[in-house]
Amino acid sequence: MARAKRICPKPGCPHVAVGRYCPQHNREYEAKRGTKLERGYDARFRELRRIALDKVNAGGVNCWRCGKPIEAGAPFDLGHDDHDRTIIRGPEHPRCNRSAAGKSAHRYA
């Protein structure tokens, strides 16, 4: 089934969204986010991710955030600490990771 088209959520933009925003605003959004390296995904992170992948594929790994098992071979994220992105906590369910990021992004001071 085809997905319904939607308008770019950037205020005043009449273009169709491709992904999060229209192509122009996607570029602006990605530039604002910074590169993977600037966001903390360096060689050390990639090596830890490779090690975690081997462990998850072997089975018996629990999500560091919720404590429930991650099925062998299942998709996973390598989670950062919520307060210090230089600290890698370990494998976590994608849902747990995205939920925590969303909650963090919407906290009000």
Short mmCIF file of C-alpha atoms in Angstrom, two decimals:
data_model
loop_
_atom_site.label_atom_id
_atom_site.label_comp_id
_atom_site.label_asym_id
_atom_site.label_seq_id
_atom_site.Cartn_x
_atom_site.Cartn_y
_atom_site.Cartn_z
CA MET A 1 0.00 0.00 0.00
CA ALA A 2 1.37 3.41 -0.94
CA ARG A 3 2.07 5.83 1.84
CA ALA A 4 0.12 9.08 1.86
CA LYS A 5 2.08 12.16 0.89
CA ARG A 6 2.47 14.83 3.52
CA ILE A 7 3.64 18.43 3.53
CA CYS A 8 7.02 19.41 5.00
CA PRO A 9 6.51 20.32 8.68
CA LYS A 10 8.81 23.36 8.41
CA PRO A 11 6.49 26.36 8.96
CA GLY A 12 5.47 27.96 5.66
CA CYS A 13 6.99 25.27 3.43
CA PRO A 14 4.50 23.99 0.84
CA HIS A 15 6.68 21.13 -0.50
CA VAL A 16 6.10 17.40 -0.05
CA ALA A 17 8.13 15.79 2.71
CA VAL A 18 10.56 13.05 1.70
CA GLY A 19 11.50 11.48 5.01
CA ARG A 20 11.32 14.00 7.83
CA TYR A 21 11.23 17.20 5.71
CA CYS A 22 11.32 18.25 2.06
CA PRO A 23 14.74 17.79 0.40
CA GLN A 24 15.84 21.38 1.11
CA HIS A 25 14.89 21.27 4.78
CA ASN A 26 16.31 17.75 5.17
CA ARG A 27 19.71 19.16 4.10
CA GLU A 28 19.38 22.02 6.60
CA TYR A 29 18.35 19.62 9.37
CA GLU A 30 21.26 17.25 8.70
CA ALA A 31 23.76 20.14 8.58
CA LYS A 32 22.47 21.39 11.95
CA ARG A 33 22.80 17.90 13.49
CA GLY A 34 26.46 17.66 12.55
CA THR A 35 28.43 14.80 11.10
CA LYS A 36 28.43 11.29 12.56
CA LEU A 37 31.85 12.01 14.02
CA GLU A 38 30.62 15.26 15.62
CA ARG A 39 27.71 13.32 17.16
CA GLY A 40 30.05 10.80 18.79
CA TYR A 41 30.11 7.95 16.28
CA ASP A 42 33.89 7.68 15.97
CA ALA A 43 36.22 4.70 15.40
CA ARG A 44 35.92 3.69 19.07
CA PHE A 45 32.12 3.63 18.81
CA ARG A 46 32.24 1.58 15.59
CA GLU A 47 34.58 -0.96 17.22
CA LEU A 48 32.31 -1.27 20.29
CA ARG A 49 29.32 -1.66 17.96
CA ARG A 50 31.08 -4.50 16.09
CA ILE A 51 31.86 -6.26 19.38
CA ALA A 52 28.25 -5.79 20.55
CA LEU A 53 26.98 -7.15 17.23
CA ASP A 54 28.92 -10.37 17.76
CA LYS A 55 27.52 -10.71 21.29
CA VAL A 56 23.92 -9.97 20.26
CA ASN A 57 24.14 -12.44 17.36
CA ALA A 58 25.39 -15.09 19.80
CA GLY A 59 22.40 -14.45 22.10
CA GLY A 60 22.07 -13.90 25.83
CA VAL A 61 22.38 -10.09 25.79
CA ASN A 62 19.99 -7.89 27.76
CA CYS A 63 19.01 -4.33 26.92
CA TRP A 64 20.94 -2.04 29.26
CA ARG A 65 17.97 0.32 29.48
CA CYS A 66 15.01 -2.02 30.20
CA GLY A 67 16.87 -5.21 31.21
CA LYS A 68 14.84 -7.45 28.89
CA PRO A 69 16.61 -9.84 26.49
CA ILE A 70 17.56 -8.81 22.97
CA GLU A 71 16.86 -11.75 20.66
CA ALA A 72 19.87 -13.19 18.87
CA GLY A 73 20.24 -11.50 15.50
CA ALA A 74 17.63 -8.82 16.29
CA PRO A 75 18.25 -5.18 15.40
CA PHE A 76 19.74 -3.18 18.27
CA ASP A 77 21.29 0.20 19.04
CA LEU A 78 24.47 0.73 20.97
CA GLY A 79 23.22 3.16 23.59
CA HIS A 80 24.94 6.23 24.97
CA ASP A 81 24.54 7.50 28.51
CA ASP A 82 21.62 9.91 28.79
CA HIS A 83 23.77 12.68 30.27
CA ASP A 84 27.24 12.04 28.79
CA ARG A 85 27.41 10.86 25.17
CA THR A 86 31.07 9.88 25.61
CA ILE A 87 29.90 6.97 27.78
CA ILE A 88 28.66 3.92 25.86
CA ARG A 89 26.23 1.91 28.02
CA GLY A 90 25.69 -1.09 25.76
CA PRO A 91 23.19 -2.75 23.45
CA GLU A 92 19.58 -1.70 23.73
CA HIS A 93 16.34 -2.26 21.88
CA PRO A 94 15.82 0.38 19.17
CA ARG A 95 12.46 1.22 20.76
CA CYS A 96 14.10 1.83 24.15
CA ASN A 97 16.75 4.05 22.59
CA ARG A 98 14.35 6.10 20.45
CA SER A 99 11.91 6.47 23.34
CA ALA A 100 14.62 7.82 25.64
CA ALA A 101 15.85 10.23 22.95
CA GLY A 102 12.33 11.48 22.32
CA LYS A 103 11.67 12.01 26.00
CA SER A 104 14.97 13.83 26.39
CA ALA A 105 14.26 16.09 23.40
CA HIS A 106 10.87 17.11 24.82
CA ARG A 107 11.85 17.88 28.41
CA TYR A 108 11.08 21.39 29.48
CA ALA A 109 13.43 23.35 31.73
#
